[in-house]
Coordinates of C-alpha atoms in Angstrom, one line a residue:
Chain A
X16 CA 157.1 152.7 103.9
X17 CA 156.8 149.1 102.8
X18 CA 157.6 147.0 99.8
X19 CA 155.2 148.5 97.7
X20 CA 155.8 152.4 98.1
X21 CA 156.6 153.5 94.6
X22 CA 159.6 155.7 94.6
X23 CA 162.2 156.5 91.7
X24 CA 165.1 153.5 91.2
X25 CA 167.1 155.4 88.5
X26 CA 169.9 152.5 88.7
X27 CA 168.0 149.5 88.6
X28 CA 165.0 150.5 86.7
X29 CA 166.2 148.6 83.9
X30 CA 167.8 145.8 85.6
X31 CA 165.9 142.7 85.4
X32 CA 167.8 139.6 86.8
X33 CA 166.0 137.0 84.7
X34 CA 166.6 138.2 81.3
X35 CA 169.7 139.6 79.2
X36 CA 170.6 142.8 80.2
X37 CA 170.2 145.9 77.5
X38 CA 171.8 145.7 74.5
X39 CA 173.1 149.4 73.5
X40 CA 170.1 149.6 70.8
X41 CA 167.6 148.9 73.8
X42 CA 169.5 150.9 76.4
X43 CA 169.4 153.9 73.9
X44 CA 165.4 153.6 73.4
X45 CA 165.6 154.3 77.4
X46 CA 167.4 157.3 77.4
X47 CA 171.0 155.6 77.4
X48 CA 173.7 157.6 75.9
X49 CA 172.0 160.8 76.2
X50 CA 173.8 161.6 79.5
X51 CA 177.0 161.3 77.5
X52 CA 175.6 163.4 74.5
X53 CA 174.7 166.3 76.7
X54 CA 177.7 166.1 78.6
X55 CA 180.3 166.4 75.3
X56 CA 177.7 168.4 73.5
X57 CA 176.3 170.9 75.9
X58 CA 178.4 170.9 78.9
X59 CA 182.3 172.0 79.5
X60 CA 184.3 169.2 81.4
X61 CA 184.4 171.5 84.8
X62 CA 180.2 171.9 84.4
X63 CA 179.9 167.8 85.1
X64 CA 182.2 168.1 88.1
X65 CA 179.7 170.8 89.0
X66 CA 176.7 169.1 88.4
X67 CA 178.3 166.1 90.7
X68 CA 179.5 168.3 93.2
X69 CA 175.9 170.1 93.4
X70 CA 174.3 166.9 93.9
X71 CA 176.2 165.9 96.6
X72 CA 177.4 162.3 95.4
X73 CA 179.2 160.8 98.0
X74 CA 181.2 157.5 97.5
X75 CA 179.5 154.1 97.7
X76 CA 182.2 152.3 97.9
X77 CA 182.2 152.7 101.5
X78 CA 183.8 155.6 102.7
X79 CA 181.6 158.5 101.4
X80 CA 184.0 161.0 100.1
X81 CA 182.2 163.4 97.6
X82 CA 182.4 162.7 94.5
X83 CA 182.9 166.0 92.7
X84 CA 185.2 167.1 95.7
X85 CA 187.6 164.2 94.4
X86 CA 187.3 164.9 90.6
X87 CA 188.1 168.9 91.2
X88 CA 191.4 167.7 92.5
X89 CA 192.3 166.8 89.0
X90 CA 194.6 169.2 87.3
X91 CA 192.3 170.6 84.4
X92 CA 192.9 172.7 81.3
X93 CA 195.8 173.4 79.2
X94 CA 199.0 172.9 81.3
X95 CA 197.3 169.6 82.9
X96 CA 199.5 166.9 82.5
X97 CA 198.8 165.1 79.5
X98 CA 197.4 161.7 80.1
X99 CA 195.0 161.1 83.4
X100 CA 193.0 157.9 84.0
X101 CA 190.0 157.0 85.3
X102 CA 189.7 153.6 87.1
X103 CA 186.1 152.3 88.3
X104 CA 186.7 150.0 91.4
X105 CA 184.6 147.0 90.4
X106 CA 186.8 144.8 92.8
X107 CA 183.8 144.1 95.2
X108 CA 185.2 141.8 97.7
X109 CA 183.8 143.0 100.9
X110 CA 182.5 140.6 102.9
X111 CA 178.7 141.0 102.9
X112 CA 178.1 143.0 99.7
X113 CA 176.5 142.1 96.5
X114 CA 175.5 145.3 95.1
X115 CA 178.2 146.0 92.3
X116 CA 177.6 142.6 90.7
X117 CA 173.9 143.6 90.2
X118 CA 174.7 146.7 88.5
X119 CA 177.4 145.3 86.2
X120 CA 175.3 142.2 85.2
X121 CA 172.1 143.8 85.3
X122 CA 173.0 147.1 82.9
X123 CA 176.6 147.0 81.7
X124 CA 175.8 149.9 79.7
X125 CA 174.9 151.9 82.4
X126 CA 178.1 151.5 83.9
X127 CA 180.0 152.0 80.4
X128 CA 178.4 155.5 79.8
X129 CA 179.3 156.2 83.5
X130 CA 182.8 155.8 82.9
X131 CA 182.4 157.8 79.7
X132 CA 180.5 160.8 81.2
X133 CA 183.1 160.8 84.0
X134 CA 186.0 160.5 82.1
X135 CA 185.0 163.5 79.8
X136 CA 184.6 165.3 83.5
X137 CA 188.2 164.9 84.6
X138 CA 189.5 164.7 80.5
X139 CA 190.7 161.7 81.1
X140 CA 192.7 159.6 77.9
X141 CA 192.1 156.2 79.1
X142 CA 189.6 154.6 81.3
X143 CA 189.6 150.8 82.9
X144 CA 187.1 148.9 84.8
X145 CA 189.2 147.2 87.6
X146 CA 187.1 143.8 87.8
X147 CA 187.4 141.4 90.1
X148 CA 188.8 137.8 88.3
X149 CA 185.6 135.8 90.0
X150 CA 182.8 138.1 88.3
X151 CA 183.0 136.1 85.1
X152 CA 179.7 137.1 83.7
X153 CA 180.0 141.0 84.9
X154 CA 183.3 140.4 82.4
X155 CA 181.8 139.1 79.4
X156 CA 178.8 141.3 79.8
X157 CA 180.8 144.7 80.4
X158 CA 182.8 143.6 77.2
X159 CA 180.4 143.0 74.8
X160 CA 178.4 146.6 76.0
X161 CA 182.2 148.2 75.4
X162 CA 182.3 146.5 72.3
X163 CA 179.1 147.8 71.0
X164 CA 179.9 151.4 72.6
X165 CA 183.0 151.3 70.4
X166 CA 181.2 150.1 67.2
X167 CA 178.6 153.3 68.0
X168 CA 181.6 155.8 68.3
X169 CA 180.9 156.1 72.1
X170 CA 184.5 154.8 72.8
X171 CA 187.3 156.0 71.2
X172 CA 189.3 158.8 69.3
X173 CA 186.8 162.0 68.6
X174 CA 183.4 160.8 70.6
X175 CA 180.4 162.0 69.0
X176 CA 182.6 164.6 66.7
X177 CA 184.2 166.2 69.0
X178 CA 188.0 166.8 69.7
X179 CA 188.2 164.3 73.1
X180 CA 188.2 161.0 73.0
X181 CA 189.0 157.9 75.5
X182 CA 189.6 154.4 75.6
X183 CA 187.9 152.2 77.8
X184 CA 188.9 148.5 78.9
X185 CA 187.9 145.7 81.6
X186 CA 191.1 144.6 83.6
X187 CA 190.1 141.3 85.5
X188 CA 192.1 140.7 88.6
X189 CA 193.7 137.5 90.4
X190 CA 192.3 137.8 94.0
X191 CA 192.9 139.9 97.2
X192 CA 190.7 141.8 99.1
X193 CA 193.4 144.7 98.9
X194 CA 193.3 145.6 95.5
X195 CA 190.1 147.3 96.6
X196 CA 192.0 150.2 98.7
X197 CA 192.7 152.3 95.6
X198 CA 196.4 152.9 95.8
X199 CA 196.8 148.9 96.2
X200 CA 194.6 149.1 93.2
X201 CA 196.6 151.4 91.0
X202 CA 199.6 149.3 91.9
X203 CA 198.2 146.2 90.9
X204 CA 196.6 147.5 87.6
X205 CA 200.3 148.5 87.1
X206 CA 201.1 144.9 87.4
X207 CA 202.2 144.7 90.7
X208 CA 202.0 143.1 94.1
X209 CA 198.6 145.3 95.4
X210 CA 200.6 147.1 98.4
X211 CA 199.1 150.4 99.5
X212 CA 200.7 154.1 98.5
X213 CA 201.4 156.5 101.2
X214 CA 199.2 159.3 100.4
X215 CA 199.8 161.9 99.7
X216 CA 200.5 162.7 97.0
X217 CA 196.9 161.6 96.5
X218 CA 196.1 159.4 92.9
X219 CA 194.2 163.0 91.5
X220 CA 198.1 164.6 91.6
X221 CA 200.3 161.1 90.9
X222 CA 198.2 158.1 90.6
X223 CA 198.4 155.5 87.5
X224 CA 202.0 155.4 86.4
X225 CA 202.7 159.1 88.5
X226 CA 199.6 160.8 86.3
X227 CA 196.3 162.4 87.8
X228 CA 193.8 159.6 88.4
X229 CA 190.6 159.5 89.6
X230 CA 189.2 156.0 91.1
X231 CA 185.5 155.7 92.0
X232 CA 183.0 152.7 93.0
X233 CA 180.8 151.2 90.5
X234 CA 177.5 152.3 92.1
X235 CA 178.9 155.7 92.6
X236 CA 179.5 155.9 88.8
X237 CA 176.3 154.6 87.8
X238 CA 174.6 157.9 89.4
X239 CA 176.3 160.1 87.2
X240 CA 174.6 159.7 83.9
X241 CA 171.7 160.4 85.8
X242 CA 172.9 163.7 87.6
X243 CA 173.7 165.0 83.9
X244 CA 170.3 164.1 82.5
X245 CA 168.1 165.5 85.3
X246 CA 170.0 167.4 87.6
X247 CA 171.0 168.2 91.5
X248 CA 167.4 169.2 92.6
X249 CA 166.2 165.7 91.1
X250 CA 169.1 164.0 92.6
X251 CA 168.4 165.5 96.6
X252 CA 164.7 165.0 95.7
X253 CA 165.3 161.0 95.2
X254 CA 166.3 160.7 99.2
X255 CA 162.9 162.0 100.2
X256 CA 164.1 164.1 102.9
X257 CA 164.9 161.3 105.0
X258 CA 168.6 162.1 105.0
X259 CA 171.1 164.6 104.5
X260 CA 172.7 162.4 101.8
X261 CA 171.0 162.3 98.1
X262 CA 170.3 159.9 95.7
X263 CA 169.0 156.4 96.1
X264 CA 171.5 153.5 97.6
X265 CA 171.7 150.0 97.2
X266 CA 170.9 148.6 100.0
X267 CA 170.8 145.0 101.1
X268 CA 170.5 142.2 104.0
X269 CA 172.0 138.5 104.0
X270 CA 172.5 136.3 106.8
X271 CA 169.8 134.0 108.0
X272 CA 166.9 136.2 106.9
X273 CA 163.8 135.2 104.9
X274 CA 164.0 136.9 102.0
X275 CA 168.0 137.9 101.5
X276 CA 169.0 140.6 98.9
X277 CA 169.8 144.0 97.3
X278 CA 167.3 147.1 96.7
X279 CA 167.3 150.3 95.4
X280 CA 166.1 152.5 97.9
X281 CA 165.8 155.9 99.0
X282 CA 169.3 157.2 100.7
X283 CA 168.2 157.3 104.5
X284 CA 165.8 154.4 104.6
X285 CA 166.2 152.5 107.8
X286 CA 167.8 149.6 108.9
X287 CA 164.5 148.5 109.9
X288 CA 162.7 148.6 107.1
X289 CA 165.5 147.1 104.8
X290 CA 165.6 144.1 107.5
X291 CA 162.0 143.7 108.3
X292 CA 160.1 145.2 105.1
X293 CA 162.2 143.7 102.3
X294 CA 164.6 141.0 103.9
X295 CA 161.0 139.6 105.6
X296 CA 163.0 139.5 108.9
X297 CA 165.1 136.7 110.6
X298 CA 164.4 133.1 109.3
X299 CA 161.6 131.2 112.0
X300 CA 163.0 130.9 115.3
X301 CA 165.8 133.4 114.8
X302 CA 166.3 136.6 116.6
X303 CA 168.8 139.4 115.7
X304 CA 171.7 139.7 117.8
X305 CA 173.5 142.1 116.1
X306 CA 174.3 143.6 112.8
X307 CA 177.1 144.9 110.6
X308 CA 175.6 147.7 108.3
X309 CA 177.7 147.7 105.7
X310 CA 180.4 144.9 105.6
X311 CA 183.0 142.9 107.5
X312 CA 185.0 146.5 108.4
X313 CA 182.1 148.0 109.9
X314 CA 181.4 147.9 113.6
X315 CA 178.2 145.8 115.2
X316 CA 175.3 147.3 116.1
X317 CA 172.3 146.2 118.5
X318 CA 168.8 145.5 117.5
X319 CA 167.4 148.7 119.5
X320 CA 169.5 150.7 116.8
X321 CA 167.3 149.2 114.0
X322 CA 165.5 152.5 113.5
X323 CA 168.5 154.4 112.5
X324 CA 168.3 155.7 108.8
X325 CA 171.3 154.0 107.2
X326 CA 173.3 157.2 106.0
X327 CA 176.9 158.3 106.4
X328 CA 176.4 160.8 109.5
X329 CA 173.5 159.0 111.2
X330 CA 175.5 155.3 111.3
X331 CA 178.6 157.1 112.1
X332 CA 177.1 158.9 115.2
X333 CA 176.2 155.5 116.1
X334 CA 180.0 154.9 116.7
X335 CA 179.9 152.3 113.1
X336 CA 180.1 153.1 109.6
X337 CA 177.6 152.4 106.7
X338 CA 180.1 151.2 104.9
X339 CA 178.6 149.8 101.7
X340 CA 174.7 149.6 102.8
X341 CA 174.6 146.0 102.8
X342 CA 173.5 144.8 106.2
X343 CA 174.6 141.2 107.5
X344 CA 172.4 140.3 110.2
X345 CA 173.7 138.1 112.9
X346 CA 171.0 136.1 114.6
X347 CA 170.9 134.7 118.3
X348 CA 172.4 131.5 117.8
X349 CA 175.4 132.8 116.8
X350 CA 178.4 132.7 119.1
X351 CA 180.0 136.1 118.6
X352 CA 183.5 134.9 119.2
X353 CA 183.1 132.6 116.2
X354 CA 181.6 135.3 114.1
X355 CA 184.5 137.4 115.0
X356 CA 187.2 134.7 114.5
X357 CA 185.5 134.1 110.7
X358 CA 186.1 137.9 110.1
X359 CA 189.6 138.1 111.6
X360 CA 190.6 135.1 109.9
X361 CA 189.7 136.8 106.4
X362 CA 191.2 140.4 107.5
X363 CA 194.6 138.2 108.5
X364 CA 194.7 136.1 105.6
X365 CA 194.0 139.3 103.3
X366 CA 196.5 141.5 104.6
X367 CA 199.1 142.6 102.4
X368 CA 202.0 142.4 104.6
X369 CA 203.3 145.5 103.9
X370 CA 203.3 146.9 107.5
X371 CA 203.8 145.2 110.7
X372 CA 200.9 146.0 112.9
X373 CA 198.3 144.8 110.0
X374 CA 200.9 141.5 109.3
X375 CA 201.7 140.5 112.7
X376 CA 198.8 142.1 114.8
X377 CA 196.1 140.2 112.8
X378 CA 196.9 136.7 113.1
X379 CA 197.7 137.5 117.0
X380 CA 194.0 138.6 117.0
X381 CA 193.1 135.4 115.6
X382 CA 194.9 133.0 117.6
X383 CA 193.5 134.9 121.1
X384 CA 190.1 134.5 119.4
X385 CA 190.9 130.6 119.1
X386 CA 191.8 130.3 122.4
X387 CA 189.0 132.1 124.0
X388 CA 186.7 129.6 121.8
X389 CA 188.6 126.8 123.0
X390 CA 187.9 128.3 126.8
X391 CA 191.8 128.2 126.8
X392 CA 192.4 131.8 127.1
X393 CA 194.2 133.9 129.6
X394 CA 192.7 136.7 131.4
X395 CA 194.8 139.0 130.2
X396 CA 193.8 138.3 126.3
X397 CA 191.0 140.4 126.7
X398 CA 193.1 143.3 127.6
X399 CA 195.2 142.4 124.6
X400 CA 192.5 142.6 122.2
X401 CA 191.4 145.7 123.5
X402 CA 195.1 147.0 123.0
X403 CA 194.8 145.7 119.7
X404 CA 191.6 148.1 118.8
X405 CA 194.1 151.0 119.4
X406 CA 197.5 149.8 118.2
X407 CA 196.1 148.8 114.8
X408 CA 193.6 151.7 115.0
X409 CA 193.5 154.9 112.0
X410 CA 196.9 156.3 111.8
X411 CA 198.5 153.4 113.3
X412 CA 199.0 151.6 109.9
X413 CA 199.9 152.2 106.3
X414 CA 196.1 151.9 104.7
X415 CA 192.5 151.5 106.3
X416 CA 192.9 147.3 106.3
X417 CA 193.7 146.7 110.1
X418 CA 191.7 149.8 111.5
X419 CA 188.7 148.0 109.7
X420 CA 189.7 145.2 111.0
X421 CA 188.8 146.2 114.4
X422 CA 185.4 147.6 113.8
X423 CA 183.9 144.3 114.4
X424 CA 186.1 143.8 117.3
X425 CA 186.0 146.8 119.2
X426 CA 182.3 146.8 119.0
X427 CA 182.0 143.2 119.9
X428 CA 184.1 143.8 122.9
X429 CA 181.7 146.5 124.1
X430 CA 178.6 144.9 123.4
X431 CA 179.4 141.4 124.3
X432 CA 182.3 141.5 127.0
X433 CA 180.7 138.2 128.8
X434 CA 181.6 136.0 125.6
X435 CA 184.8 136.9 125.7
X436 CA 185.3 136.4 129.6
X437 CA 183.3 132.7 129.3
X438 CA 186.4 132.4 126.9
X439 CA 189.0 132.7 129.8
X440 CA 190.4 129.4 131.5
X441 CA 190.5 129.2 135.0
X442 CA 193.6 127.4 135.6
X443 CA 194.2 125.8 138.8
X444 CA 197.1 126.5 140.9
X445 CA 200.3 124.6 139.4
X446 CA 201.6 121.5 141.4
X447 CA 204.9 121.8 143.2
X448 CA 205.8 118.8 140.5
X449 CA 204.9 121.3 137.9
X450 CA 206.4 124.2 139.3
X451 CA 209.4 122.0 139.4
X452 CA 209.3 121.2 135.4
X453 CA 208.9 125.0 135.1
X454 CA 212.5 125.8 136.9
Chain B
X13 CA 231.7 112.6 102.8
X14 CA 229.4 110.5 100.7
X15 CA 231.1 107.9 98.3
X16 CA 228.3 108.0 96.1
X17 CA 229.2 109.4 92.5
X18 CA 227.9 112.9 92.2
X19 CA 224.8 113.4 90.0
X20 CA 225.5 114.0 86.7
X21 CA 223.6 116.8 84.8
X22 CA 223.1 114.7 81.6
X23 CA 221.7 111.8 83.8
X24 CA 218.7 114.1 85.2
X25 CA 215.2 113.1 83.8
X26 CA 214.6 115.0 80.6
X27 CA 211.8 117.6 81.0
X28 CA 210.6 119.1 78.0
X29 CA 211.0 122.9 77.6
X30 CA 208.1 125.0 78.3
X31 CA 207.4 126.9 75.1
X32 CA 204.8 130.0 74.9
X33 CA 201.8 128.6 72.8
X34 CA 201.7 131.1 69.9
X35 CA 198.3 131.7 70.4
X36 CA 198.7 132.7 74.0
X37 CA 202.3 134.8 73.2
X38 CA 199.7 136.3 70.5
X39 CA 197.1 137.2 73.6
X40 CA 200.2 138.7 75.8
X41 CA 201.3 140.7 73.3
X42 CA 197.6 142.3 72.5
X43 CA 197.5 142.8 76.2
X44 CA 200.5 145.0 76.3
X45 CA 198.7 147.4 73.6
X46 CA 196.1 148.2 76.4
X47 CA 198.5 149.5 78.8
X48 CA 201.0 152.8 78.6
X49 CA 203.9 150.1 80.1
X50 CA 203.7 146.4 79.5
X51 CA 204.3 145.5 82.9
X52 CA 200.6 146.4 83.3
X53 CA 200.0 143.2 81.5
X54 CA 201.3 140.4 84.0
X55 CA 198.7 139.4 85.5
X56 CA 196.5 138.9 82.9
X57 CA 199.8 137.3 81.1
X58 CA 199.5 134.6 83.9
X59 CA 196.0 134.2 83.7
X60 CA 196.6 133.5 79.9
X61 CA 198.7 130.5 80.6
X62 CA 197.3 129.4 83.5
X63 CA 193.8 128.9 81.4
X64 CA 195.9 126.9 79.3
X65 CA 198.0 124.7 81.3
X66 CA 196.0 125.2 84.7
X67 CA 199.0 126.5 86.9
X68 CA 201.8 128.5 86.3
X69 CA 205.5 126.9 86.5
X70 CA 209.0 128.5 86.9
X71 CA 209.7 128.5 83.3
X72 CA 206.4 129.9 82.2
X73 CA 207.3 132.6 84.6
X74 CA 210.6 133.3 82.7
X75 CA 208.9 133.1 79.2
X76 CA 206.2 135.6 80.3
X77 CA 208.9 138.0 81.7
X78 CA 210.7 137.9 78.3
X79 CA 207.6 138.5 76.3
X80 CA 207.1 141.5 78.7
X81 CA 210.2 142.8 79.2
X82 CA 210.2 142.9 82.7
X83 CA 212.3 140.2 85.7
X84 CA 211.1 136.9 86.0
X85 CA 211.4 138.1 90.0
X86 CA 209.1 140.9 89.3
X87 CA 206.7 138.1 87.6
X88 CA 207.2 135.7 90.4
X89 CA 206.7 138.4 92.6
X90 CA 202.7 139.1 91.4
X91 CA 202.2 135.5 91.0
X92 CA 202.7 134.5 94.1
X93 CA 200.5 137.4 95.8
X94 CA 197.3 136.5 93.9
X95 CA 195.4 133.8 95.1
X96 CA 193.6 132.9 91.7
X97 CA 197.1 132.1 90.1
X98 CA 198.4 129.0 90.9
X99 CA 202.4 127.9 91.3
X100 CA 201.6 124.7 92.0
X101 CA 199.7 122.0 89.6
X102 CA 196.2 121.8 90.0
X103 CA 193.4 119.1 89.4
X104 CA 191.6 119.9 86.3
X105 CA 188.9 121.4 87.8
X106 CA 189.1 123.7 90.7
X107 CA 186.5 124.1 93.6
X108 CA 186.6 127.3 95.5
X109 CA 184.5 127.5 98.5
X110 CA 183.1 130.9 99.9
X111 CA 184.3 130.9 103.7
X112 CA 183.5 134.7 104.4
X113 CA 180.9 136.1 106.8
X114 CA 177.8 135.7 104.5
X115 CA 178.7 131.7 103.6
X116 CA 179.5 131.3 107.5
X117 CA 176.1 131.9 108.7
X118 CA 174.3 130.4 106.0
X119 CA 176.7 127.4 106.9
X120 CA 179.5 126.8 104.6
X121 CA 181.4 124.7 107.2
X122 CA 178.8 121.8 106.5
X123 CA 179.4 122.2 102.8
X124 CA 183.3 122.2 103.2
X125 CA 183.1 119.1 105.5
X126 CA 181.0 117.3 102.8
X127 CA 183.5 118.2 99.8
X128 CA 186.2 116.9 102.1
X129 CA 184.6 113.6 103.1
X130 CA 183.4 113.1 99.5
X131 CA 186.6 113.9 97.7
X132 CA 188.8 112.8 100.5
X133 CA 191.0 115.8 100.5
X134 CA 191.4 119.0 102.5
X135 CA 191.8 122.6 101.4
X136 CA 194.6 122.7 99.3
X137 CA 194.6 118.7 98.0
X138 CA 194.1 117.4 94.9
X139 CA 192.1 113.9 94.8
X140 CA 194.6 111.0 93.3
X141 CA 192.8 111.0 89.9
X142 CA 193.6 114.6 89.5
X143 CA 190.0 115.4 88.9
X144 CA 189.5 118.3 91.4
X145 CA 191.5 120.7 93.6
X146 CA 189.6 122.2 96.8
X147 CA 190.0 125.5 98.0
X148 CA 188.8 128.8 100.0
X149 CA 187.9 131.6 98.7
X150 CA 186.6 135.2 100.1
X151 CA 183.6 136.3 99.7
X152 CA 182.1 135.7 96.0
X153 CA 179.7 138.7 96.3
X154 CA 176.3 136.6 96.4
X155 CA 175.7 136.5 100.1
X156 CA 171.9 136.6 99.4
X157 CA 172.3 133.0 97.4
X158 CA 174.8 131.7 100.0
X159 CA 176.6 129.2 100.3
X160 CA 178.3 129.9 97.3
X161 CA 181.1 128.2 95.6
X162 CA 182.9 128.4 92.3
X163 CA 183.9 125.2 89.9
X164 CA 186.3 126.5 87.3
X165 CA 184.5 129.5 86.0
X166 CA 181.2 129.0 86.9
X167 CA 179.5 130.0 90.0
X168 CA 176.7 127.8 91.9
X169 CA 174.5 129.1 94.4
X170 CA 172.7 128.0 97.2
X171 CA 174.9 125.0 97.3
X172 CA 174.0 122.4 100.6
X173 CA 175.9 119.8 101.5
X174 CA 173.1 117.0 99.9
X175 CA 173.5 118.8 96.3
X176 CA 177.4 118.3 95.9
X177 CA 177.7 114.6 94.3
X178 CA 175.4 115.9 91.6
X179 CA 177.1 119.1 90.9
X180 CA 180.5 117.3 90.8
X181 CA 179.1 114.7 88.1
X182 CA 179.1 117.6 85.8
X183 CA 183.1 118.0 86.1
X184 CA 184.4 115.3 84.2

């Protein structure tokens, strides 16, 4: 496949960054709000969830959890708790990720419709888009789209004349990466510090204000209207047999490449196609040293792994994670310790401080990396870093923040051991005078 | 023991009491209606006050707490957690430089050095004329157009060290 190959791009078909996004009328003219109409008029809520389940839509925020399964844990029927919520996680802050910005700035009505159809599926009464505070343009465009949708009766009570209604508003954040963790996001939306919550209970049972709540990523939700309109079989076909996963994916590539960007491609497109065909390869004079497949919290992979299909299972089997699917290319002029220092400083700073391994461990890793970069490391420092990848790993901390921070570290220790070794200072034996001072 | 006279309360410099602007109060009251519990409006309330005053002073924290019916400690707990809420005075314009991995690879460090040299301040500092405050910020979600910075609500892409003087001219 090359950049000229024709295939469907349902999520970005109507996105043109050089012009204003589609107005409600323009969006309707290209089939917009048909999925909402179909869902509300012709489908039971459970049918929508079933369609999403059958389509095998998996969470595009990085975890890859099946969306339909997530929804099916929401209590339904007359006995279900009265207020239910749906929240769109638009707190895009994973370093290296810039796909949700494109979707929200480029076609805000698509997300608005997606929120409404998804809200219908779980019979939510309130819907929030939790948007990071820095996305000023996205906030303006989403609010304008919601206002238009309200005027047309798509948002509010008795949507399309039926008995169901939902409110929809944009909630903008005030920073902090941890808000992207779904339970921390719920706390933040409640007006609290964004500390994660213990699970279980999961948000579908006790989420926002203790009520059933679904939290989905922007890109995940944007797929929903298309699935409702065109069905599971069509959605499976989008990946063209390249992957067990269905649909398209907003892939991307940045770093010192010729043509950095974000492209909607069939699920399972290989990393090499993304890096070489779309991003044009590394800038002249540079070679690929390693790459992060989908954000700061994914393990490094090597140039010889570029032919892997970018899907959850394939990248998972290669001991990394697809994450958000936006590749960060690290070139051969980079010192891996400095790259890691940048990543771990980020994680240390963004730790919410709630649990000890994360709060104390991450700054410790930063300190050791600084010492190694200054060629002042002690031999046992490398062992401490290795120990940390276990002590801060999955199951040892309250949420996935610290385990995510350990992913680039553990893979760098595996692939670039010599660069760590080079940071160890070979101390000369202390002189008798120095020993006297020490005692 | 000191022999100096104790400072009397009435001798302390007079500070105008903080009054929530009526428009801000109305905006916060409206914000409350979007949620089932008023506390959820805390972050937006802090942003509303900050938009007018540049930062959030102690008295504003108390004023917000009163409008929302929560404790000042709860409001301050939130205010001090989030990096886009300023609990200290800042300059008229706040420059935020992305320092995450994408911009690290495309050279934010040289950009930061250029800003620090040009403005004569470090991260966290404000210029003596109170015009600019310089801060780092995490990934701004535009790694394909790095280095990325924000000045107030404006996002600027592909910013190089050479372009900063002309860029800053636009912010009086």
